[in-house]
GROMACS .gro file of N, CA and C in nm:
model
  498
    1UNK      N    1  -0.876  -0.170   4.392
    1UNK     CA    2  -0.934  -0.023   4.370
    1UNK      C    3  -0.800   0.026   4.311
    2UNK      N    4  -0.657  -0.072   4.338
    2UNK     CA    5  -0.491  -0.014   4.251
    2UNK      C    6  -0.515  -0.129   4.182
    3UNK      N    7  -0.602  -0.208   4.125
    3UNK     CA    8  -0.620  -0.270   4.025
    3UNK      C    9  -0.676  -0.243   3.909
    4UNK      N   10  -0.843  -0.209   3.941
    4UNK     CA   11  -0.903  -0.079   3.880
    4UNK      C   12  -0.771   0.088   3.797
    5UNK      N   13  -0.729   0.054   3.885
    5UNK     CA   14  -0.645   0.199   3.865
    5UNK      C   15  -0.551   0.142   3.740
    6UNK      N   16  -0.477   0.081   3.727
    6UNK     CA   17  -0.380   0.046   3.700
    6UNK      C   18  -0.426   0.008   3.564
    7UNK      N   19  -0.539  -0.050   3.543
    7UNK     CA   20  -0.630  -0.057   3.381
    7UNK      C   21  -0.609   0.054   3.354
    8UNK      N   22  -0.690   0.143   3.377
    8UNK     CA   23  -0.696   0.308   3.377
    8UNK      C   24  -0.523   0.334   3.311
    9UNK      N   25  -0.441   0.280   3.342
    9UNK     CA   26  -0.338   0.386   3.291
    9UNK      C   27  -0.237   0.374   3.178
   10UNK      N   28  -0.357   0.185   3.175
   10UNK     CA   29  -0.245   0.090   3.086
   10UNK      C   30  -0.308   0.094   2.964
   11UNK      N   31  -0.389   0.142   2.886
   11UNK     CA   32  -0.507   0.210   2.849
   11UNK      C   33  -0.479   0.302   2.796
   12UNK      N   34  -0.490   0.385   2.871
   12UNK     CA   35  -0.452   0.571   2.874
   12UNK      C   36  -0.287   0.586   2.835
   13UNK      N   37  -0.309   0.576   2.693
   13UNK     CA   38  -0.169   0.617   2.653
   13UNK      C   39  -0.052   0.769   2.645
   14UNK      N   40   0.006   0.787   2.714
   14UNK     CA   41   0.047   0.916   2.764
   14UNK      C   42   0.117   0.972   2.707
   15UNK      N   43   0.150   1.118   2.614
   15UNK     CA   44   0.196   1.221   2.495
   15UNK      C   45   0.311   1.205   2.609
   16UNK      N   46   0.413   1.148   2.533
   16UNK     CA   47   0.616   1.161   2.662
   16UNK      C   48   0.682   1.280   2.474
   17UNK      N   49   0.750   1.371   2.522
   17UNK     CA   50   0.842   1.427   2.384
   17UNK      C   51   0.913   1.297   2.409
   18UNK      N   52   0.971   1.255   2.231
   18UNK     CA   53   1.001   1.169   2.195
   18UNK      C   54   1.096   1.158   2.084
   19UNK      N   55   1.191   1.116   2.100
   19UNK     CA   56   1.318   1.159   1.955
   19UNK      C   57   1.332   1.017   1.912
   20UNK      N   58   1.270   1.050   1.700
   20UNK     CA   59   1.254   1.077   1.654
   20UNK      C   60   1.331   0.930   1.619
   21UNK      N   61   1.495   0.946   1.618
   21UNK     CA   62   1.608   0.827   1.601
   21UNK      C   63   1.605   0.748   1.697
   22UNK      N   64   1.556   0.711   1.834
   22UNK     CA   65   1.488   0.549   1.904
   22UNK      C   66   1.454   0.487   1.843
   23UNK      N   67   1.284   0.601   1.825
   23UNK     CA   68   1.171   0.526   1.754
   23UNK      C   69   1.217   0.456   1.618
   24UNK      N   70   1.226   0.515   1.531
   24UNK     CA   71   1.365   0.414   1.427
   24UNK      C   72   1.447   0.300   1.463
   25UNK      N   73   1.540   0.296   1.515
   25UNK     CA   74   1.577   0.234   1.532
   25UNK      C   75   1.525   0.114   1.647
   26UNK      N   76   1.402   0.148   1.710
   26UNK     CA   77   1.273   0.046   1.706
   26UNK      C   78   1.246  -0.034   1.637
   27UNK      N   79   1.263   0.070   1.540
   27UNK     CA   80   1.152  -0.008   1.403
   27UNK      C   81   1.193  -0.145   1.339
   28UNK      N   82   1.352  -0.090   1.337
   28UNK     CA   83   1.432  -0.128   1.254
   28UNK      C   84   1.501  -0.237   1.371
   29UNK      N   85   1.518  -0.293   1.477
   29UNK     CA   86   1.492  -0.363   1.498
   29UNK      C   87   1.387  -0.505   1.452
   30UNK      N   88   1.240  -0.482   1.509
   30UNK     CA   89   1.157  -0.559   1.567
   30UNK      C   90   1.148  -0.631   1.335
   31UNK      N   91   1.150  -0.497   1.240
   31UNK     CA   92   1.172  -0.595   1.089
   31UNK      C   93   1.321  -0.609   1.049
   32UNK      N   94   1.466  -0.604   1.149
   32UNK     CA   95   1.480  -0.699   1.126
   32UNK      C   96   1.506  -0.789   0.988
   33UNK      N   97   1.478  -0.891   1.064
   33UNK     CA   98   1.409  -0.991   0.939
   33UNK      C   99   1.391  -0.930   0.797
   34UNK      N  100   1.360  -0.916   0.830
   34UNK     CA  101   1.280  -0.803   0.728
   34UNK      C  102   1.390  -0.699   0.548
   35UNK      N  103   1.455  -0.677   0.695
   35UNK     CA  104   1.598  -0.549   0.652
   35UNK      C  105   1.612  -0.681   0.543
   36UNK      N  106   1.693  -0.744   0.644
   36UNK     CA  107   1.821  -0.841   0.619
   36UNK      C  108   1.781  -0.926   0.508
   37UNK      N  109   1.648  -1.022   0.523
   37UNK     CA  110   1.623  -1.082   0.329
   37UNK      C  111   1.640  -0.979   0.221
   38UNK      N  112   1.567  -0.819   0.211
   38UNK     CA  113   1.541  -0.762   0.141
   38UNK      C  114   1.705  -0.700   0.057
   39UNK      N  115   1.778  -0.673   0.193
   39UNK     CA  116   1.889  -0.598   0.163
   39UNK      C  117   1.822  -0.445   0.223
   40UNK      N  118   1.730  -0.424   0.250
   40UNK     CA  119   1.656  -0.310   0.244
   40UNK      C  120   1.813  -0.187   0.284
   41UNK      N  121   1.794  -0.047   0.215
   41UNK     CA  122   1.868   0.051   0.308
   41UNK      C  123   1.737   0.162   0.364
   42UNK      N  124   1.801   0.215   0.501
   42UNK     CA  125   1.731   0.283   0.510
   42UNK      C  126   1.836   0.396   0.574
   43UNK      N  127   1.791   0.549   0.451
   43UNK     CA  128   1.846   0.683   0.542
   43UNK      C  129   1.782   0.768   0.600
   44UNK      N  130   1.863   0.840   0.666
   44UNK     CA  131   1.745   0.963   0.748
   44UNK      C  132   1.779   1.074   0.768
   45UNK      N  133   1.722   1.174   0.682
   45UNK     CA  134   1.771   1.334   0.748
   45UNK      C  135   1.656   1.410   0.798
   46UNK      N  136   1.706   1.397   0.955
   46UNK     CA  137   1.593   1.406   1.049
   46UNK      C  138   1.648   1.664   1.087
   47UNK      N  139   1.608   1.632   1.002
   47UNK     CA  140   1.573   1.854   1.025
   47UNK      C  141   1.534   1.879   1.215
   48UNK      N  142   1.414   1.762   1.201
   48UNK     CA  143   1.380   1.769   1.304
   48UNK      C  144   1.335   1.642   1.368
   49UNK      N  145   1.417   1.705   1.520
   49UNK     CA  146   1.398   1.486   1.561
   49UNK      C  147   1.329   1.498   1.668
   50UNK      N  148   1.249   1.594   1.700
   50UNK     CA  149   1.161   1.541   1.887
   50UNK      C  150   1.029   1.590   1.879
   51UNK      N  151   0.960   1.491   1.871
   51UNK     CA  152   0.777   1.557   1.897
   51UNK      C  153   0.678   1.500   1.980
   52UNK      N  154   0.578   1.569   2.054
   52UNK     CA  155   0.528   1.529   2.153
   52UNK      C  156   0.433   1.451   2.115
   53UNK      N  157   0.428   1.271   2.160
   53UNK     CA  158   0.360   1.254   2.051
   53UNK      C  159   0.341   1.082   2.185
   54UNK      N  160   0.245   0.979   2.139
   54UNK     CA  161   0.224   0.865   2.204
   54UNK      C  162   0.300   0.725   2.161
   55UNK      N  163   0.455   0.714   2.235
   55UNK     CA  164   0.569   0.560   2.144
   55UNK      C  165   0.484   0.513   2.089
   56UNK      N  166   0.372   0.396   2.155
   56UNK     CA  167   0.339   0.342   2.091
   56UNK      C  168   0.221   0.374   1.952
   57UNK      N  169   0.249   0.494   1.957
   57UNK     CA  170   0.133   0.472   1.821
   57UNK      C  171   0.228   0.573   1.701
   58UNK      N  172   0.323   0.631   1.769
   58UNK     CA  173   0.411   0.714   1.628
   58UNK      C  174   0.479   0.529   1.617
   59UNK      N  175   0.547   0.467   1.720
   59UNK     CA  176   0.653   0.365   1.657
   59UNK      C  177   0.566   0.317   1.565
   60UNK      N  178   0.373   0.229   1.644
   60UNK     CA  179   0.300   0.241   1.471
   60UNK      C  180   0.277   0.202   1.336
   61UNK      N  181   0.311   0.404   1.362
   61UNK     CA  182   0.317   0.453   1.179
   61UNK      C  183   0.442   0.412   1.116
   62UNK      N  184   0.568   0.436   1.220
   62UNK     CA  185   0.651   0.413   1.096
   62UNK      C  186   0.634   0.249   1.119
   63UNK      N  187   0.657   0.145   1.187
   63UNK     CA  188   0.628   0.041   1.181
   63UNK      C  189   0.575   0.006   1.065
   64UNK      N  190   0.424   0.054   1.003
   64UNK     CA  191   0.326   0.012   0.896
   64UNK      C  192   0.420   0.032   0.789
   65UNK      N  193   0.526   0.196   0.758
   65UNK     CA  194   0.516   0.296   0.671
   65UNK      C  195   0.658   0.170   0.602
   66UNK      N  196   0.710   0.193   0.728
   66UNK     CA  197   0.848   0.092   0.674
   66UNK      C  198   0.834  -0.071   0.646
   67UNK      N  199   0.718  -0.092   0.651
   67UNK     CA  200   0.701  -0.344   0.713
   67UNK      C  201   0.652  -0.295   0.517
   68UNK      N  202   0.606  -0.207   0.527
   68UNK     CA  203   0.508  -0.190   0.319
   68UNK      C  204   0.610  -0.117   0.266
   69UNK      N  205   0.668  -0.053   0.261
   69UNK     CA  206   0.772   0.025   0.172
   69UNK      C  207   0.837  -0.151   0.150
   70UNK      N  208   0.904  -0.195   0.203
   70UNK     CA  209   0.953  -0.360   0.183
   70UNK      C  210   0.869  -0.409   0.161
   71UNK      N  211   0.813  -0.470   0.169
   71UNK     CA  212   0.756  -0.552   0.171
   71UNK      C  213   0.624  -0.558  -0.006
   72UNK      N  214   0.597  -0.388  -0.049
   72UNK     CA  215   0.585  -0.366  -0.178
   72UNK      C  216   0.755  -0.343  -0.306
   73UNK      N  217   0.853  -0.389  -0.236
   73UNK     CA  218   0.944  -0.371  -0.348
   73UNK      C  219   0.930  -0.476  -0.469
   74UNK      N  220   0.994  -0.497  -0.605
   74UNK     CA  221   0.964  -0.604  -0.620
   74UNK      C  222   1.177  -0.688  -0.529
   75UNK      N  223   1.122  -0.803  -0.616
   75UNK     CA  224   1.220  -0.928  -0.513
   75UNK      C  225   1.327  -0.922  -0.586
   76UNK      N  226   1.380  -0.797  -0.725
   76UNK     CA  227   1.486  -0.801  -0.863
   76UNK      C  228   1.537  -0.684  -0.770
   77UNK      N  229   1.468  -0.497  -0.714
   77UNK     CA  230   1.482  -0.477  -0.637
   77UNK      C  231   1.479  -0.435  -0.504
   78UNK      N  232   1.612  -0.369  -0.484
   78UNK     CA  233   1.669  -0.349  -0.291
   78UNK      C  234   1.540  -0.202  -0.260
   79UNK      N  235   1.517  -0.275  -0.186
   79UNK     CA  236   1.396  -0.161  -0.083
   79UNK      C  237   1.493  -0.003  -0.010
   80UNK      N  238   1.506   0.095  -0.088
   80UNK     CA  239   1.517   0.266  -0.088
   80UNK      C  240   1.472   0.279  -0.027
   81UNK      N  241   1.478   0.280   0.123
   81UNK     CA  242   1.395   0.367   0.179
   81UNK      C  243   1.416   0.551   0.278
   82UNK      N  244   1.411   0.671   0.205
   82UNK     CA  245   1.441   0.780   0.265
   82UNK      C  246   1.367   0.879   0.338
   83UNK      N  247   1.370   0.845   0.508
   83UNK     CA  248   1.304   0.909   0.615
   83UNK      C  249   1.389   1.038   0.604
   84UNK      N  250   1.297   1.093   0.582
   84UNK     CA  251   1.316   1.376   0.620
   84UNK      C  252   1.159   1.360   0.700
   85UNK      N  253   1.253   1.410   0.776
   85UNK     CA  254   1.121   1.533   0.889
   85UNK      C  255   1.214   1.674   0.838
   86UNK      N  256   1.056   1.777   0.875
   86UNK     CA  257   1.159   1.885   0.889
   86UNK      C  258   0.990   1.974   0.910
   87UNK      N  259   0.977   2.121   0.974
   87UNK     CA  260   0.875   2.215   1.050
   87UNK      C  261   0.834   2.258   0.894
   88UNK      N  262   0.712   2.266   0.945
   88UNK     CA  263   0.563   2.391   0.777
   88UNK      C  264   0.502   2.413   0.929
   89UNK      N  265   0.540   2.563   0.899
   89UNK     CA  266   0.435   2.581   0.995
   89UNK      C  267   0.332   2.511   1.238
   90UNK      N  268   0.285   2.449   1.251
   90UNK     CA  269   0.272   2.403   1.369
   90UNK      C  270   0.260   2.212   1.331
   91UNK      N  271   0.368   2.186   1.230
   91UNK     CA  272   0.341   2.010   1.264
   91UNK      C  273   0.532   1.990   1.200
   92UNK      N  274   0.470   1.926   1.220
   92UNK     CA  275   0.604   1.771   1.240
   92UNK      C  276   0.573   1.721   1.113
   93UNK      N  277   0.653   1.731   1.003
   93UNK     CA  278   0.587   1.696   0.865
   93UNK      C  279   0.724   1.580   0.894
   94UNK      N  280   0.680   1.421   0.853
   94UNK     CA  281   0.800   1.330   0.879
   94UNK      C  282   0.745   1.262   0.682
   95UNK      N  283   0.836   1.272   0.576
   95UNK     CA  284   0.812   1.167   0.479
   95UNK      C  285   0.912   1.110   0.444
   96UNK      N  286   0.828   0.971   0.426
   96UNK     CA  287   0.933   0.862   0.372
   96UNK      C  288   0.865   0.841   0.277
   97UNK      N  289   1.008   0.826   0.189
   97UNK     CA  290   0.992   0.750   0.014
   97UNK      C  291   1.031   0.681   0.001
   98UNK      N  292   0.940   0.578  -0.034
   98UNK     CA  293   1.035   0.450  -0.095
   98UNK      C  294   1.013   0.448  -0.286
   99UNK      N  295   1.095   0.289  -0.286
   99UNK     CA  296   1.164   0.257  -0.449
   99UNK      C  297   1.070   0.191  -0.502
  100UNK      N  298   0.948   0.131  -0.404
  100UNK     CA  299   0.882   0.069  -0.483
  100UNK      C  300   0.785   0.021  -0.541
  101UNK      N  301   0.709  -0.076  -0.608
  101UNK     CA  302   0.599  -0.096  -0.678
  101UNK      C  303   0.467   0.050  -0.697
  102UNK      N  304   0.432   0.116  -0.602
  102UNK     CA  305   0.353   0.265  -0.669
  102UNK      C  306   0.257   0.166  -0.624
  103UNK      N  307   0.227   0.291  -0.674
  103UNK     CA  308   0.048   0.250  -0.682
  103UNK      C  309  -0.097   0.377  -0.810
  104UNK      N  310  -0.148   0.281  -0.839
  104UNK     CA  311  -0.223   0.369  -0.922
  104UNK      C  312  -0.318   0.483  -0.873
  105UNK      N  313  -0.326   0.587  -0.965
  105UNK     CA  314  -0.454   0.648  -0.868
  105UNK      C  315  -0.577   0.580  -0.857
  106UNK      N  316  -0.663   0.466  -0.900
  106UNK     CA  317  -0.757   0.393  -0.837
  106UNK      C  318  -0.683   0.355  -0.739
  107UNK      N  319  -0.616   0.287  -0.678
  107UNK     CA  320  -0.529   0.220  -0.597
  107UNK      C  321  -0.519   0.335  -0.444
  108UNK      N  322  -0.452   0.443  -0.487
  108UNK     CA  323  -0.442   0.550  -0.351
  108UNK      C  324  -0.580   0.641  -0.321
  109UNK      N  325  -0.715   0.621  -0.430
  109UNK     CA  326  -0.788   0.624  -0.315
  109UNK      C  327  -0.876   0.577  -0.251
  110UNK      N  328  -0.794   0.465  -0.211
  110UNK     CA  329  -0.854   0.377  -0.136
  110UNK      C  330  -0.786   0.334  -0.015
  111UNK      N  331  -0.699   0.360  -0.041
  111UNK     CA  332  -0.561   0.227   0.019
  111UNK      C  333  -0.606   0.317   0.204
  112UNK      N  334  -0.615   0.411   0.239
  112UNK     CA  335  -0.624   0.426   0.340
  112UNK      C  336  -0.740   0.332   0.422
  113UNK      N  337  -0.885   0.252   0.327
  113UNK     CA  338  -0.947   0.232   0.469
  113UNK      C  339  -0.904   0.133   0.455
  114UNK      N  340  -1.045   0.077   0.554
  114UNK     CA  341  -1.010  -0.072   0.666
  114UNK      C  342  -0.993  -0.212   0.582
  115UNK      N  343  -0.930  -0.315   0.514
  115UNK     CA  344  -0.916  -0.405   0.450
  115UNK      C  345  -0.867  -0.413   0.325
  116UNK      N  346  -0.860  -0.246   0.290
  116UNK     CA  347  -0.753  -0.216   0.134
  116UNK      C  348  -0.666  -0.264   0.118
  117UNK      N  349  -0.614  -0.402  -0.011
  117UNK     CA  350  -0.542  -0.395   0.003
  117UNK      C  351  -0.482  -0.357  -0.218
  118UNK      N  352  -0.402  -0.339  -0.243
  118UNK     CA  353  -0.356  -0.304  -0.349
  118UNK      C  354  -0.312  -0.396  -0.446
  119UNK      N  355  -0.244  -0.525  -0.387
  119UNK     CA  356  -0.169  -0.689  -0.421
  119UNK      C  357  -0.255  -0.775  -0.300
  120UNK      N  358  -0.265  -0.893  -0.339
  120UNK     CA  359  -0.367  -0.942  -0.240
  120UNK      C  360  -0.221  -1.070  -0.256
  121UNK      N  361  -0.164  -1.063  -0.352
  121UNK     CA  362  -0.036  -1.176  -0.366
  121UNK      C  363   0.099  -1.118  -0.283
  122UNK      N  364   0.020  -1.076  -0.110
  122UNK     CA  365   0.193  -1.052  -0.103
  122UNK      C  366   0.118  -0.978   0.079
  123UNK      N  367   0.153  -1.092   0.185
  123UNK     CA  368   0.105  -1.114   0.248
  123UNK      C  369  -0.009  -1.008   0.375
  124UNK      N  370  -0.073  -1.015   0.389
  124UNK     CA  371  -0.133  -0.857   0.541
  124UNK      C  372  -0.228  -0.881   0.504
  125UNK      N  373  -0.324  -0.781   0.543
  125UNK     CA  374  -0.460  -0.733   0.620
  125UNK      C  375  -0.555  -0.633   0.602
  126UNK      N  376  -0.444  -0.577   0.578
  126UNK     CA  377  -0.559  -0.450   0.489
  126UNK      C  378  -0.502  -0.309   0.580
  127UNK      N  379  -0.476  -0.345   0.751
  127UNK     CA  380  -0.494  -0.213   0.799
  127UNK      C  381  -0.386  -0.170   0.864
  128UNK      N  382  -0.248  -0.179   0.787
  128UNK     CA  383  -0.118  -0.151   0.835
  128UNK      C  384  -0.237   0.060   0.798
  129UNK      N  385  -0.276   0.039   0.685
  129UNK     CA  386  -0.191   0.225   0.627
  129UNK      C  387  -0.335   0.276   0.686
  130UNK      N  388  -0.481   0.210   0.656
  130UNK     CA  389  -0.558   0.275   0.777
  130UNK      C  390  -0.591   0.306   0.887
  131UNK      N  391  -0.495   0.215   0.965
  131UNK     CA  392  -0.446   0.209   1.113
  131UNK      C  393  -0.382   0.355   1.159
  132UNK      N  394  -0.242   0.354   1.091
  132UNK     CA  395  -0.159   0.467   1.084
  132UNK      C  396  -0.246   0.555   1.072
  133UNK      N  397  -0.368   0.598   0.953
  133UNK     CA  398  -0.445   0.673   0.871
  133UNK      C  399  -0.476   0.802   1.014
  134UNK      N  400  -0.565   0.618   1.089
  134UNK     CA  401  -0.688   0.723   1.233
  134UNK      C  402  -0.611   0.752   1.324
  135UNK      N  403  -0.441   0.698   1.326
  135UNK     CA  404  -0.369   0.744   1.474
  135UNK      C  405  -0.349   0.866   1.450
  136UNK      N  406  -0.316   0.934   1.316
  136UNK     CA  407  -0.291   1.085   1.313
  136UNK      C  408  -0.368   1.159   1.249
  137UNK      N  409  -0.506   1.117   1.184
  137UNK     CA  410  -0.647   1.214   1.206
  137UNK      C  411  -0.660   1.266   1.346
  138UNK      N  412  -0.678   1.155   1.426
  138UNK     CA  413  -0.728   1.153   1.573
  138UNK      C  414  -0.590   1.234   1.655
  139UNK      N  415  -0.487   1.241   1.584
  139UNK     CA  416  -0.444   1.346   1.664
  139UNK      C  417  -0.399   1.456   1.619
  140UNK      N  418  -0.498   1.566   1.518
  140UNK     CA  419  -0.529   1.624   1.490
  140UNK      C  420  -0.423   1.700   1.335
  141UNK      N  421  -0.339   1.568   1.241
  141UNK     CA  422  -0.263   1.638   1.157
  141UNK      C  423  -0.295   1.504   1.043
  142UNK      N  424  -0.200   1.534   0.997
  142UNK     CA  425  -0.262   1.435   0.864
  142UNK      C  426  -0.180   1.350   0.795
  143UNK      N  427  -0.231   1.253   0.659
  143UNK     CA  428  -0.154   1.134   0.593
  143UNK      C  429  -0.124   1.230   0.420
  144UNK      N  430  -0.033   1.293   0.340
  144UNK     CA  431  -0.111   1.278   0.228
  144UNK      C  432   0.046   1.190   0.166
  145UNK      N  433  -0.026   1.115   0.038
  145UNK     CA  434   0.088   1.034  -0.012
  145UNK      C  435   0.175   1.033  -0.230
  146UNK      N  436   0.178   1.069  -0.244
  146UNK     CA  437   0.245   1.046  -0.396
  146UNK      C  438   0.282   0.873  -0.436
  147UNK      N  439   0.214   0.901  -0.594
  147UNK     CA  440   0.275   0.745  -0.610
  147UNK      C  441   0.311   0.733  -0.749
  148UNK      N  442   0.336   0.649  -0.789
  148UNK     CA  443   0.353   0.665  -0.950
  148UNK      C  444   0.307   0.509  -0.922
  149UNK      N  445   0.327   0.421  -1.037
  149UNK     CA  446   0.300   0.286  -1.115
  149UNK      C  447   0.456   0.261  -1.099
  150UNK      N  448   0.544   0.183  -1.071
  150UNK     CA  449   0.617   0.152  -1.057
  150UNK      C  450   0.787   0.246  -1.047
  151UNK      N  451   0.700   0.352  -0.998
  151UNK     CA  452   0.865   0.380  -0.932
  151UNK      C  453   0.834   0.472  -0.788
  152UNK      N  454   0.762   0.396  -0.668
  152UNK     CA  455   0.737   0.435  -0.561
  152UNK      C  456   0.663   0.499  -0.487
  153UNK      N  457   0.647   0.545  -0.381
  153UNK     CA  458   0.532   0.581  -0.260
  153UNK      C  459   0.688   0.733  -0.180
  154UNK      N  460   0.572   0.836  -0.191
  154UNK     CA  461   0.627   0.952  -0.054
  154UNK      C  462   0.503   0.915   0.031
  155UNK      N  463   0.484   0.879   0.080
  155UNK     CA  464   0.380   0.923   0.255
  155UNK      C  465   0.471   1.062   0.299
  156UNK      N  466   0.409   1.129   0.293
  156UNK     CA  467   0.394   1.320   0.452
  156UNK      C  468   0.288   1.284   0.513
  157UNK      N  469   0.350   1.322   0.659
  157UNK     CA  470   0.274   1.248   0.796
  157UNK      C  471   0.280   1.364   0.838
  158UNK      N  472   0.183   1.472   0.878
  158UNK     CA  473   0.176   1.583   0.936
  158UNK      C  474   0.131   1.586   1.056
  159UNK      N  475   0.222   1.580   1.232
  159UNK     CA  476   0.201   1.570   1.298
  159UNK      C  477   0.209   1.779   1.402
  160UNK      N  478   0.084   1.715   1.438
  160UNK     CA  479   0.106   1.874   1.507
  160UNK      C  480   0.182   1.877   1.659
  161UNK      N  481   0.295   1.974   1.596
  161UNK     CA  482   0.437   1.987   1.725
  161UNK      C  483   0.354   2.086   1.830
  162UNK      N  484   0.359   2.082   1.927
  162UNK     CA  485   0.333   2.118   2.107
  162UNK      C  486   0.404   2.253   2.107
  163UNK      N  487   0.273   2.300   2.194
  163UNK     CA  488   0.368   2.422   2.280
  163UNK      C  489   0.406   2.467   2.419
  164UNK      N  490   0.495   2.450   2.495
  164UNK     CA  491   0.438   2.442   2.648
  164UNK      C  492   0.485   2.575   2.656
  165UNK      N  493   0.368   2.612   2.767
  165UNK     CA  494   0.417   2.746   2.836
  165UNK      C  495   0.547   2.771   2.890
  166UNK      N  496   0.591   2.890   2.902
  166UNK     CA  497   0.760   2.849   2.942
  166UNK      C  498   0.781   2.836   3.097
   0.00000   0.00000   0.00000
């Protein structure tokens, strides 16, 4: 009985109040080899820094976006990633902008589909953005993106802000 209760808790991820800076630091540590090898510069402008969300899911969103930003920057260019947050209505808007290779209009139409990749000469399975989009939409949010070939991309993640009774 105890074992089945543990199994249920293990797979039921609970929402908690999270500090984005600590989540981002965890992701930076996980991506340390890629950051060092590429010389990536990550800057933060966190107008809003706390949200109630599932820790591993928020970490996964950031991990996928930052990993892609580094991975899809030409080798002759130092990756520059700008992460900012703001409140808009009932949402926290997280913006992740990079100076990578960008995407064509055709690629942007399919980028959130499972196993879709814009470049096959870069390591990956084509599930990162699909997973991020699935996490965000299942939590009642959305992801928007802008991208220009050769200039980079901006991903905007809209996550619902939770109201708690006083």
